[in-house]
Short mmCIF file of C-alpha atoms in Angstrom, two decimals:
data_model
loop_
_atom_site.label_atom_id
_atom_site.label_comp_id
_atom_site.label_asym_id
_atom_site.label_seq_id
_atom_site.Cartn_x
_atom_site.Cartn_y
_atom_site.Cartn_z
CA MET A 257 0.00 0.00 0.00
CA THR A 258 1.33 3.38 -0.99
CA GLN A 259 0.94 6.04 1.70
CA VAL A 260 0.20 9.55 0.48
CA ILE A 261 1.47 12.29 2.79
CA VAL A 262 0.73 15.96 2.21
CA VAL A 263 3.02 18.62 3.61
CA THR A 264 0.86 21.69 4.04
CA SER A 265 0.52 24.89 6.10
CA GLY A 266 -1.78 27.49 4.62
CA LYS A 267 0.75 30.24 5.13
CA GLY A 268 3.74 30.69 2.85
CA GLY A 269 7.38 30.72 3.82
CA VAL A 270 7.03 28.54 6.90
CA GLY A 271 9.16 25.66 5.64
CA LYS A 272 6.87 23.32 3.68
CA THR A 273 9.32 22.66 0.87
CA THR A 274 12.27 22.35 3.27
CA THR A 275 10.23 19.87 5.31
CA SER A 276 9.03 17.95 2.22
CA ALA A 277 12.59 17.58 0.94
CA SER A 278 14.10 16.46 4.24
CA PHE A 279 11.18 14.25 5.21
CA ALA A 280 11.13 12.46 1.86
CA THR A 281 14.90 12.08 1.96
CA GLY A 282 14.70 10.75 5.51
CA LEU A 283 12.16 8.09 4.47
CA ALA A 284 14.34 7.11 1.50
CA LEU A 285 17.42 6.88 3.74
CA ARG A 286 15.46 4.39 5.85
CA GLY A 287 15.07 2.25 2.76
CA PHE A 288 11.56 3.19 1.66
CA LYS A 289 10.87 3.84 -2.02
CA THR A 290 9.74 7.44 -1.94
CA ILE A 291 8.73 10.17 -4.36
CA VAL A 292 8.23 13.83 -3.55
CA ILE A 293 5.86 15.79 -5.82
CA ASP A 294 5.85 19.58 -6.15
CA PHE A 295 2.26 20.85 -6.40
CA ASP A 296 3.27 24.51 -6.57
CA VAL A 297 2.51 25.02 -10.26
CA GLY A 298 3.95 28.30 -11.46
CA LEU A 299 6.28 28.79 -8.48
CA ARG A 300 8.28 25.60 -8.48
CA ASN A 301 10.94 25.41 -5.76
CA LEU A 302 11.30 21.81 -4.75
CA ASP A 303 13.72 20.97 -7.57
CA LEU A 304 16.03 23.74 -6.30
CA ILE A 305 15.97 22.48 -2.72
CA MET A 306 16.55 18.94 -3.97
CA GLY A 307 19.34 20.14 -6.25
CA CYS A 308 17.91 18.70 -9.45
CA GLU A 309 16.77 21.86 -11.24
CA ARG A 310 19.16 21.32 -14.12
CA ARG A 311 17.72 17.92 -14.83
CA VAL A 312 14.07 18.97 -15.19
CA VAL A 313 12.80 18.06 -18.67
CA TYR A 314 9.17 17.13 -18.11
CA ASP A 315 6.95 18.03 -15.18
CA LEU A 316 3.75 17.15 -13.34
CA ILE A 317 1.53 19.04 -15.79
CA ASN A 318 3.16 17.39 -18.83
CA VAL A 319 2.27 14.03 -17.30
CA ILE A 320 -1.31 15.05 -16.47
CA GLN A 321 -1.84 16.34 -20.01
CA GLY A 322 -0.32 13.23 -21.57
CA GLU A 323 2.65 15.00 -23.13
CA ALA A 324 5.10 12.79 -21.26
CA ASN A 325 4.83 9.59 -19.33
CA LEU A 326 5.48 9.37 -15.63
CA HIS A 327 8.85 7.64 -16.04
CA GLN A 328 10.13 10.46 -18.22
CA ALA A 329 9.17 13.13 -15.69
CA MET A 330 10.48 11.41 -12.55
CA ILE A 331 13.95 12.57 -11.57
CA LYS A 332 16.13 10.19 -9.58
CA ASP A 333 17.79 11.81 -6.60
CA LYS A 334 21.57 12.06 -6.75
CA HIS A 335 22.15 10.97 -3.13
CA CYS A 336 19.51 8.33 -2.47
CA GLU A 337 18.94 5.22 -4.50
CA ASN A 338 15.18 5.00 -3.90
CA LEU A 339 14.17 8.67 -3.92
CA PHE A 340 12.51 10.43 -6.84
CA VAL A 341 11.34 13.97 -7.52
CA LEU A 342 8.38 14.98 -9.68
CA PRO A 343 8.77 18.71 -10.34
CA ALA A 344 6.01 21.24 -10.87
CA SER A 345 5.62 23.24 -14.03
CA GLN A 346 7.04 26.74 -13.98
CA THR A 347 5.21 27.95 -17.06
CA ARG A 348 1.73 26.44 -16.97
CA ASP A 349 -1.43 27.68 -15.41
CA LYS A 350 -2.41 25.96 -12.18
CA ASP A 351 -5.84 25.14 -13.61
CA ALA A 352 -4.10 22.40 -15.56
CA LEU A 353 -3.92 20.47 -12.28
CA THR A 354 -6.94 18.17 -12.43
CA GLU A 355 -8.24 15.76 -9.83
CA GLU A 356 -8.44 12.92 -12.37
CA GLY A 357 -4.88 13.59 -13.50
CA VAL A 358 -3.49 13.55 -9.96
CA GLU A 359 -5.45 10.42 -9.11
CA LYS A 360 -4.07 8.62 -12.15
CA ILE A 361 -0.48 9.55 -11.24
CA LEU A 362 -0.97 8.27 -7.68
CA LYS A 363 -2.42 4.99 -9.03
CA ASP A 364 0.57 4.58 -11.35
CA LEU A 365 2.99 5.26 -8.49
CA GLU A 366 1.27 2.58 -6.46
CA HIS A 367 1.78 0.13 -9.32
CA MET A 368 5.45 1.07 -9.40
CA GLY A 369 5.71 -0.09 -5.79
CA PHE A 370 6.28 3.21 -4.04
CA ASP A 371 6.01 3.12 -0.26
CA TYR A 372 5.53 6.85 0.25
CA VAL A 373 4.34 9.73 -1.90
CA VAL A 374 5.12 13.10 -0.31
CA CYS A 375 3.04 15.95 -1.75
CA ASP A 376 4.61 19.39 -1.28
CA SER A 377 1.64 21.75 -1.14
CA PRO A 378 1.72 25.36 -2.29
CA ALA A 379 0.75 28.07 0.18
CA GLY A 380 -2.83 29.29 0.30
CA ILE A 381 -6.11 27.41 0.18
CA GLU A 382 -6.70 27.43 -3.56
CA ARG A 383 -6.66 24.78 -6.21
CA GLY A 384 -3.05 23.65 -5.91
CA ALA A 385 -3.25 23.32 -2.13
CA VAL A 386 -6.56 21.45 -2.32
CA MET A 387 -5.21 19.11 -5.03
CA ALA A 388 -2.16 18.34 -2.89
CA LEU A 389 -4.28 17.28 0.07
CA THR A 390 -7.20 15.64 -1.76
CA PHE A 391 -5.68 12.14 -1.80
CA ALA A 392 -3.72 12.35 1.44
CA ASP A 393 -3.70 9.54 3.98
CA GLU A 394 -1.63 11.57 6.41
CA ALA A 395 -0.84 15.26 6.70
CA LEU A 396 2.20 17.05 8.06
CA VAL A 397 1.03 20.51 9.07
CA VAL A 398 4.01 22.85 9.14
CA THR A 399 3.62 25.82 11.48
CA ASN A 400 5.85 28.60 12.78
CA PRO A 401 5.38 29.59 16.42
CA GLU A 402 3.52 32.71 15.43
CA VAL A 403 -0.20 33.55 15.52
CA SER A 404 -0.91 34.11 11.82
CA SER A 405 0.83 30.89 10.88
CA ILE A 406 -1.19 29.03 13.51
CA ARG A 407 -4.45 30.54 12.27
CA ASP A 408 -3.66 29.49 8.69
CA SER A 409 -2.74 25.99 9.79
CA ASP A 410 -6.04 25.76 11.60
CA ARG A 411 -7.78 26.79 8.39
CA ILE A 412 -5.98 24.14 6.38
CA LEU A 413 -6.91 21.51 8.99
CA GLY A 414 -10.55 22.45 8.39
CA ILE A 415 -10.06 22.05 4.65
CA LEU A 416 -8.48 18.63 5.23
CA GLN A 417 -11.59 17.67 7.18
CA SER A 418 -13.92 18.73 4.41
CA LYS A 419 -12.15 18.40 1.06
CA SER A 420 -9.98 15.30 1.34
CA ARG A 421 -11.19 12.12 -0.37
CA ARG A 422 -11.14 10.34 2.96
CA ALA A 423 -13.52 12.94 4.39
CA LYS A 424 -15.78 12.97 1.34
CA GLU A 425 -16.06 9.19 1.22
CA GLY A 426 -16.62 9.01 4.97
CA ARG A 427 -13.54 6.89 5.53
CA GLU A 428 -11.22 7.18 8.51
CA SER A 429 -10.08 10.81 8.54
CA VAL A 430 -6.67 12.00 7.41
CA LYS A 431 -4.10 11.46 10.18
CA GLU A 432 -2.77 14.86 11.22
CA HIS A 433 0.74 15.62 12.49
CA LEU A 434 2.12 18.94 13.66
CA ILE A 435 5.64 20.06 12.77
CA ILE A 436 6.79 23.34 14.29
CA THR A 437 9.63 24.93 12.33
CA ARG A 438 11.94 27.93 12.84
CA TYR A 439 11.74 27.40 16.58
CA SER A 440 14.03 29.37 18.86
CA ALA A 441 14.16 28.05 22.41
CA LYS A 442 16.08 31.17 23.40
CA ARG A 443 13.36 33.53 22.18
CA VAL A 444 10.69 31.38 23.84
CA GLU A 445 12.63 31.60 27.08
CA GLU A 446 12.77 35.39 26.70
CA GLY A 447 9.01 35.52 26.12
CA GLU A 448 9.30 36.68 22.50
CA MET A 449 7.94 33.54 20.89
CA LEU A 450 5.11 31.12 21.55
CA SER A 451 6.33 27.85 23.03
CA TYR A 452 5.74 24.59 21.17
CA LYS A 453 3.29 23.65 23.92
CA ASP A 454 1.27 26.82 23.24
CA VAL A 455 1.17 26.03 19.53
CA GLN A 456 0.08 22.47 20.13
CA GLU A 457 -2.55 23.61 22.61
CA LEU A 458 -4.01 25.94 20.00
CA LEU A 459 -4.06 23.44 17.13
CA ARG A 460 -4.82 20.33 19.17
CA ILE A 461 -3.18 17.76 16.91
CA PRO A 462 -0.31 15.40 17.81
CA LEU A 463 3.16 16.97 17.69
CA LEU A 464 5.57 15.13 15.39
CA GLY A 465 8.55 17.37 15.88
CA VAL A 466 10.11 20.76 16.50
CA ILE A 467 12.73 22.00 14.03
CA PRO A 468 15.00 24.68 15.47
CA GLU A 469 15.79 27.84 13.56
CA SER A 470 19.17 27.10 12.02
CA GLU A 471 21.58 28.67 9.59
CA SER A 472 22.20 25.28 8.10
CA VAL A 473 18.69 25.33 6.57
CA LEU A 474 19.56 28.32 4.40
CA GLN A 475 22.97 26.92 3.53
CA ALA A 476 21.44 23.61 2.55
CA SER A 477 18.81 25.32 0.36
CA ASN A 478 21.45 27.30 -1.44
CA ALA A 479 23.55 24.20 -1.92
CA GLY A 480 20.58 22.23 -3.29
CA SER A 481 20.87 19.48 -0.71
CA PRO A 482 18.07 18.71 1.78
CA VAL A 483 19.13 19.86 5.24
CA ILE A 484 18.75 16.35 6.67
CA HIS A 485 22.06 15.57 4.91
CA SER A 486 23.86 18.33 6.87
CA LYS A 487 25.54 16.08 9.40
CA GLY A 488 25.84 17.55 12.85
CA SER A 489 23.36 20.37 12.39
CA GLU A 490 20.47 20.60 14.84
CA ALA A 491 17.90 20.90 12.03
CA ALA A 492 19.20 17.71 10.40
CA GLU A 493 18.93 15.80 13.66
CA ALA A 494 15.48 17.20 14.37
CA TYR A 495 14.28 16.07 10.92
CA ALA A 496 15.79 12.62 11.48
CA ASP A 497 13.80 12.45 14.74
CA VAL A 498 10.64 13.48 12.87
CA VAL A 499 11.09 10.64 10.38
CA GLY A 500 11.74 8.20 13.21
CA ARG A 501 8.63 9.28 15.13
CA PHE A 502 6.57 9.08 11.95
CA LEU A 503 7.68 5.47 11.59
CA GLY A 504 6.54 4.75 15.13
CA GLU A 505 9.78 5.16 17.07
CA GLU A 506 10.01 7.11 20.29
CA HIS A 507 12.42 10.00 20.50
CA PRO A 508 12.45 12.72 23.15
CA MET A 509 11.89 16.26 21.88
CA ARG A 510 15.25 17.89 21.36
CA PHE A 511 16.30 21.52 20.90
CA VAL A 512 13.27 22.83 22.77
CA SER A 513 14.91 24.05 25.95
CA TYR A 514 17.39 26.84 26.33
CA GLU A 515 20.16 26.95 28.87
CA LYS A 516 21.84 30.24 29.55
CA PRO A 517 25.49 29.97 28.61
CA GLY A 518 27.74 29.73 31.66
CA LEU A 519 30.43 32.23 32.54
CA LEU A 520 33.28 30.30 30.92
CA LYS A 521 31.28 29.83 27.74
CA ARG A 522 30.54 33.54 27.62
CA ILE A 523 34.23 34.37 28.00
CA PHE A 524 35.70 31.81 25.65
CA GLY A 525 32.78 31.65 23.16
CA GLY A 526 30.41 28.82 22.47
CA ALA A 527 31.38 25.63 20.74
CA MET B 1339 -52.44 54.87 23.56
CA VAL B 1340 -51.72 51.18 23.46
CA LYS B 1341 -52.62 49.68 20.14
CA ALA B 1342 -55.18 46.94 20.33
CA ILE B 1343 -53.37 45.04 17.58
CA GLU B 1344 -49.86 45.04 16.22
CA PHE B 1345 -48.42 43.36 13.16
CA LYS B 1346 -44.97 41.82 13.13
CA ALA B 1347 -43.26 39.79 10.46
CA GLY B 1348 -42.01 36.41 11.58
CA SER B 1349 -40.99 33.09 10.17
CA LEU B 1350 -41.97 29.76 11.55
CA THR B 1351 -40.89 26.21 11.09
CA ALA B 1352 -43.72 24.07 9.87
CA MET B 1353 -44.32 20.44 9.11
CA THR B 1354 -45.18 19.70 5.51
CA ALA B 1355 -47.68 16.95 4.87
CA VAL B 1356 -47.07 15.75 1.32
CA LEU B 1357 -50.27 14.09 0.21
CA ARG B 1358 -50.67 11.64 -2.62
CA GLU B 1359 -54.42 11.39 -2.09
CA VAL B 1360 -57.10 13.90 -1.19
CA ASP B 1361 -59.72 11.30 -0.32
CA ASN B 1362 -60.15 11.63 3.47
CA VAL B 1363 -61.13 8.00 3.96
CA ARG B 1364 -57.96 6.74 2.34
CA LEU B 1365 -55.86 9.34 4.18
CA ALA B 1366 -57.39 8.23 7.47
CA ASP B 1367 -56.50 4.62 6.66
CA ALA B 1368 -52.91 5.58 5.80
CA LEU B 1369 -52.47 7.60 9.00
CA GLN B 1370 -53.93 4.75 11.01
CA VAL B 1371 -51.38 2.35 9.52
CA MET B 1372 -48.45 4.79 9.98
CA LEU B 1373 -49.19 6.01 13.47
CA GLY B 1374 -51.35 3.26 14.83
CA GLY B 1375 -54.10 5.58 15.94
CA MET B 1376 -51.71 7.45 18.23
CA GLY B 1377 -53.65 10.64 18.71
CA GLU B 1378 -51.78 13.93 19.09
CA PHE B 1379 -48.63 12.28 17.70
CA PHE B 1380 -47.31 15.58 16.33
CA GLY B 1381 -48.17 17.75 19.31
CA GLY B 1382 -49.99 20.56 17.54
CA GLU B 1383 -47.32 21.49 14.99
CA PRO B 1384 -48.26 23.98 12.29
CA THR B 1385 -48.61 22.08 9.05
CA ILE B 1386 -48.54 22.93 5.39
CA ILE B 1387 -50.60 20.68 3.18
CA ASP B 1388 -48.63 19.97 0.00
CA LEU B 1389 -50.73 18.78 -2.94
CA SER B 1390 -48.00 18.94 -5.59
CA GLN B 1391 -47.74 15.15 -5.73
CA VAL B 1392 -51.44 14.39 -6.02
CA LYS B 1393 -52.07 13.05 -9.51
CA HIS B 1394 -55.78 13.81 -9.75
CA ILE B 1395 -57.42 16.57 -7.77
CA PRO B 1396 -61.24 16.57 -7.88
CA ASP B 1397 -63.23 19.79 -8.21
CA ARG B 1398 -64.29 19.61 -4.61
CA VAL B 1399 -62.09 18.69 -1.67
CA ASP B 1400 -63.57 18.10 1.77
CA TRP B 1401 -61.40 20.62 3.63
CA PRO B 1402 -63.17 20.60 7.02
CA GLY B 1403 -62.95 16.79 6.99
CA MET B 1404 -59.22 16.82 6.16
CA GLN B 1405 -58.49 19.48 8.77
CA SER B 1406 -60.19 17.58 11.54
CA LEU B 1407 -58.43 14.38 10.45
CA LEU B 1408 -55.01 16.04 10.62
CA ARG B 1409 -55.85 17.72 13.93
CA ARG B 1410 -56.69 14.37 15.40
CA TYR B 1411 -52.98 13.48 15.00
CA GLY B 1412 -51.80 16.80 16.40
CA LEU B 1413 -51.15 18.46 13.05
CA GLN B 1414 -52.52 22.00 12.80
CA PRO B 1415 -53.11 22.80 9.11
CA VAL B 1416 -52.32 26.44 8.39
CA ALA B 1417 -51.64 26.60 4.70
CA LEU B 1418 -51.83 24.91 1.35
CA ARG B 1419 -49.16 24.55 -1.26
CA GLY B 1420 -48.91 23.06 -4.71
CA ALA B 1421 -52.64 23.19 -5.34
CA PRO B 1422 -54.31 24.01 -8.68
CA ALA B 1423 -56.12 27.35 -8.92
CA HIS B 1424 -59.64 25.92 -9.05
CA ILE B 1425 -59.58 24.83 -5.41
CA HIS B 1426 -57.94 27.94 -3.95
CA ASP B 1427 -61.17 29.71 -3.03
CA ALA B 1428 -62.59 26.72 -1.22
CA ALA B 1429 -59.33 26.25 0.70
CA ARG B 1430 -59.29 29.91 1.76
CA LYS B 1431 -62.88 29.65 2.89
CA ALA B 1432 -61.84 26.72 5.05
CA GLY B 1433 -59.22 28.93 6.74
CA LEU B 1434 -56.08 27.83 4.89
CA ALA B 1435 -53.59 30.28 3.44
CA VAL B 1436 -52.60 29.50 -0.14
CA LEU B 1437 -48.82 29.66 -0.57
CA ALA B 1438 -46.97 30.27 -3.80
CA ASP B 1439 -44.84 27.25 -4.51
CA GLN B 1440 -41.28 27.29 -5.82
CA VAL B 1441 -40.71 23.63 -5.15
CA SER B 1442 -43.01 22.26 -7.76
CA SER B 1443 -42.15 23.92 -11.05
CA ILE B 1444 -45.37 23.02 -12.83
CA ASN B 1445 -47.59 24.44 -10.15
CA ALA B 1446 -45.34 27.42 -9.62
CA LYS B 1447 -45.85 28.35 -13.26
CA ALA B 1448 -49.59 27.99 -12.93
CA LEU B 1449 -49.58 30.15 -9.84
CA SER B 1450 -47.44 32.87 -11.30
CA ILE B 1451 -50.20 33.77 -13.71
CA GLU B 1452 -52.58 34.45 -10.92
CA THR B 1453 -51.55 36.99 -8.32
CA ALA B 1454 -52.51 35.22 -5.16
CA PRO B 1455 -53.52 37.55 -2.34
CA GLU B 1456 -50.74 37.75 0.25
CA THR B 1457 -52.97 38.64 3.17
CA ALA B 1458 -54.35 35.96 5.38
CA PRO B 1459 -58.02 35.23 4.84
CA ASP B 1460 -60.39 36.95 7.28
CA THR B 1461 -61.86 33.61 8.20
CA ALA B 1462 -58.59 32.58 9.85
CA GLU B 1463 -59.15 30.28 12.75
CA PRO B 1464 -58.26 31.59 16.20
CA ALA B 1465 -55.93 28.63 16.64
CA GLN B 1466 -53.49 30.21 14.20
CA ALA B 1467 -52.92 33.22 16.39
CA SER B 1468 -51.65 31.11 19.26
CA LEU B 1469 -49.07 29.21 17.23
CA PRO B 1470 -45.55 29.35 18.65
CA LEU B 1471 -43.37 31.55 16.45
CA GLU B 1472 -40.04 30.19 17.70
CA PRO B 1473 -38.98 26.93 16.16
CA PRO B 1474 -39.00 24.13 18.68
CA THR B 1475 -35.46 23.49 19.96
CA THR B 1476 -35.79 19.97 21.16
CA ASN B 1477 -33.39 18.48 18.62
CA THR B 1478 -29.66 18.12 19.13
CA MET B 1479 -26.80 18.29 16.67
CA VAL B 1480 -23.54 16.71 17.81
CA VAL B 1481 -20.20 17.51 16.16
CA GLU B 1482 -17.24 15.40 17.22
CA ARG B 1483 -14.46 17.08 15.26
CA THR B 1484 -12.82 20.40 16.04
CA ILE B 1485 -14.46 23.31 14.24
CA ARG B 1486 -11.52 24.99 12.51
CA SER B 1487 -10.88 28.57 11.42
CA GLY B 1488 -13.12 29.48 8.49
CA GLN B 1489 -15.67 26.76 9.18
CA GLN B 1490 -19.25 27.46 10.16
CA ILE B 1491 -21.77 25.17 11.79
CA TYR B 1492 -25.46 25.97 12.11
CA ALA B 1493 -27.74 23.80 14.20
CA ARG B 1494 -31.10 24.74 12.75
CA GLY B 1495 -33.87 24.40 15.28
CA ALA B 1496 -31.56 22.43 17.53
CA ASP B 1497 -29.09 22.49 20.39
CA LEU B 1498 -25.48 22.20 19.34
CA VAL B 1499 -23.08 19.90 21.19
CA LEU B 1500 -19.42 20.31 20.25
CA ILE B 1501 -17.00 17.66 21.39
CA GLY B 1502 -13.82 18.84 19.67
CA GLY B 1503 -13.82 22.54 20.55
CA VAL B 1504 -13.97 25.62 18.35
CA SER B 1505 -10.85 27.31 16.95
CA HIS B 1506 -10.24 31.03 16.51
CA GLY B 1507 -11.90 32.25 13.34
CA ALA B 1508 -14.60 29.58 13.35
CA GLU B 1509 -18.30 30.27 13.90
CA VAL B 1510 -20.90 28.11 15.59
CA ILE B 1511 -24.58 29.02 15.51
CA ALA B 1512 -27.60 27.30 17.02
CA ASP B 1513 -31.27 28.06 17.40
CA GLY B 1514 -30.96 26.32 20.74
CA SER B 1515 -28.13 26.28 23.25
CA ILE B 1516 -24.44 25.61 22.52
CA HIS B 1517 -22.53 23.12 24.65
CA CYS B 1518 -18.80 23.04 23.98
CA TYR B 1519 -16.63 20.36 25.56
CA GLY B 1520 -13.20 21.78 24.83
CA PRO B 1521 -11.83 25.24 24.15
CA LEU B 1522 -14.39 27.68 22.76
CA ARG B 1523 -12.23 30.18 20.88
CA GLY B 1524 -14.26 31.28 17.87
CA ARG B 1525 -17.63 33.00 17.63
CA ALA B 1526 -20.64 31.38 19.29
CA LEU B 1527 -24.22 32.48 18.66
CA ALA B 1528 -27.02 30.74 20.54
CA GLY B 1529 -30.75 31.39 20.24
CA ALA B 1530 -30.18 32.52 16.67
CA SER B 1531 -33.89 32.64 15.94
CA GLY B 1532 -34.68 34.64 19.03
CA ASN B 1533 -34.96 32.16 21.88
CA ALA B 1534 -33.72 34.18 24.88
CA GLY B 1535 -33.75 31.14 27.15
CA THR B 1536 -30.77 29.54 25.46
CA ARG B 1537 -27.23 29.43 26.83
CA ILE B 1538 -23.65 28.97 25.79
CA LEU B 1539 -21.77 26.51 28.00
CA THR B 1540 -18.15 25.48 27.69
CA THR B 1541 -15.42 23.74 29.62
CA SER B 1542 -12.85 26.30 28.48
CA PHE B 1543 -14.09 29.83 27.91
CA GLY B 1544 -12.20 32.01 25.42
CA PRO B 1545 -14.46 33.10 22.54
CA GLU B 1546 -13.99 36.03 20.16
CA LEU B 1547 -17.70 36.85 20.36
CA ILE B 1548 -20.78 35.43 22.00
CA SER B 1549 -24.40 36.18 21.27
CA ILE B 1550 -27.65 34.99 22.77
CA ALA B 1551 -30.85 35.87 20.93
CA GLY B 1552 -29.07 38.75 19.24
CA VAL B 1553 -27.58 40.24 22.42
CA TYR B 1554 -23.87 40.03 21.75
CA ARG B 1555 -20.55 40.77 23.39
CA THR B 1556 -16.97 40.93 22.15
CA PHE B 1557 -13.87 40.66 24.29
CA GLU B 1558 -11.63 43.46 23.10
CA GLN B 1559 -10.31 43.97 26.62
CA GLY B 1560 -9.70 40.27 27.06
CA ILE B 1561 -11.72 37.56 28.74
CA PRO B 1562 -12.48 38.20 32.43
CA GLN B 1563 -9.80 36.50 34.58
CA ALA B 1564 -12.31 34.50 36.61
CA ILE B 1565 -13.49 32.52 33.58
CA ALA B 1566 -10.69 32.72 30.99
CA GLY B 1567 -9.83 29.18 29.95
CA LYS B 1568 -12.18 27.81 32.58
CA ALA B 1569 -15.61 26.25 32.61
CA ALA B 1570 -18.23 28.95 32.23
CA HIS B 1571 -21.60 29.72 30.75
CA ALA B 1572 -23.28 32.71 29.20
CA LEU B 1573 -26.97 33.46 29.57
CA LEU B 1574 -29.45 36.32 29.38
CA ARG B 1575 -30.73 37.69 32.66
CA SER B 1576 -33.48 40.25 32.72
CA THR B 1577 -32.89 43.06 35.15
CA GLY B 1578 -35.44 45.84 35.26
CA GLY B 1579 -37.04 44.73 32.02
CA LYS B 1580 -33.67 44.80 30.26
CA GLN B 1581 -31.88 41.72 29.00
CA THR B 1582 -28.21 41.58 29.90
CA LEU B 1583 -25.70 39.02 28.79
CA THR B 1584 -24.20 37.48 31.89
CA LEU B 1585 -21.05 35.37 32.17
CA GLU B 1586 -20.69 33.03 35.10
CA PRO B 1587 -18.13 30.41 36.08
CA LEU B 1588 -19.30 26.80 36.23
CA GLN B 1589 -18.24 24.43 38.97
CA LEU B 1590 -17.54 21.11 37.28
CA ASP B 1591 -16.17 19.02 40.13
#
């Protein structure tokens, strides 16, 4: 059975594509055959984050409109054996994204024996975002610890409840997971940021992980390599924990508490 | 000077009796089979007689007979719908208002030619005047999921029981009371059709707006400390002939 996972948020710029790339990579590193699909037609980014932008020939819309077959459009990741990327179209109109077309692609991927399909949703609540979540079995809701991001995530949770196939067919509802990104334990400590517990209390869905604000995320994006590959960075480890928890393992929450640097550390600088 | 009579517009919820026969003997048999002779089954609900599905309507219908038959089961006929023009006069004489019908296209066309008088007939029965104007709020609508931002729930003619809570930016409306087991953070409007006896009850009080029978309150200055995030209820209390929206903590344990 292929599991379809949508990475969504409502608000833009919170880390959906970063999360999609690292989460899909993490699943592939665990040995699962995984594909990550960019649903952001017109503003494609995923190929950049995955570092395969120079290899894009055909895209999602070409496949939906029958101008290319799925095999031609799938790009094999350069690091992982069993990871593939299906890029979005940069030039087409997002109306070209049809429900029948997406359904057919997901069926074909199931026949190809994929374990996980990760759908990177565009921001907003319009067609692209709805298409990305329509066929989802599980949803990763990416939220920043900030009120407008939380409000938008709440909105998208409502749309999941009403527009997903599972909801429409009255099946078991889409399993929801919360991922809080760009988290700064220091700023929470100083009362400048909502704590992860506040965020979870407001959204009331299970917390899958907290990704700390980290310079390595930006570096990884610029280098075209998902941050989960950045060995030793906090964000990479937090994403590895997220993948582990998703697969049913237990990991304590890391990078959520802040300790004031001691005197020696302040004098000689942090490691 | 106090006026002896006043006119107010109002809407009411009514039962529709869709007939497929106008023969009172056969209707009586059918009701007997359906309800087993349980008198007053419907408890005096205002009823609209819908004739749009009757295949053949005779020139004369025994209206007094049909009215007393329906009343025997607690249905109070007040109006007629979907009837051909030739029986309108007789129905009005029997005290039934003739309604224009949008549901049945064929009859609606027939009716649109004739401008049916909008005023109630002067032979209206006194029973009509005492009909309750508020819809009965004995039903309950239960929602188990969280009502999220941008979603709206309306419990028409019913109490609303929310098990998953209400997020900021969501709106819950009920003609009856609202019971929220979980955080109430959005907008909550009880007694939406004017029932001032309704309440809003929650285990965690924190709404953006509450309203009971149109009397509303926002919380620009924040929720009062005594009830913020705690079990509380909102109700209308009349003090000196004035209705005020009152918030009170609830003791749950």
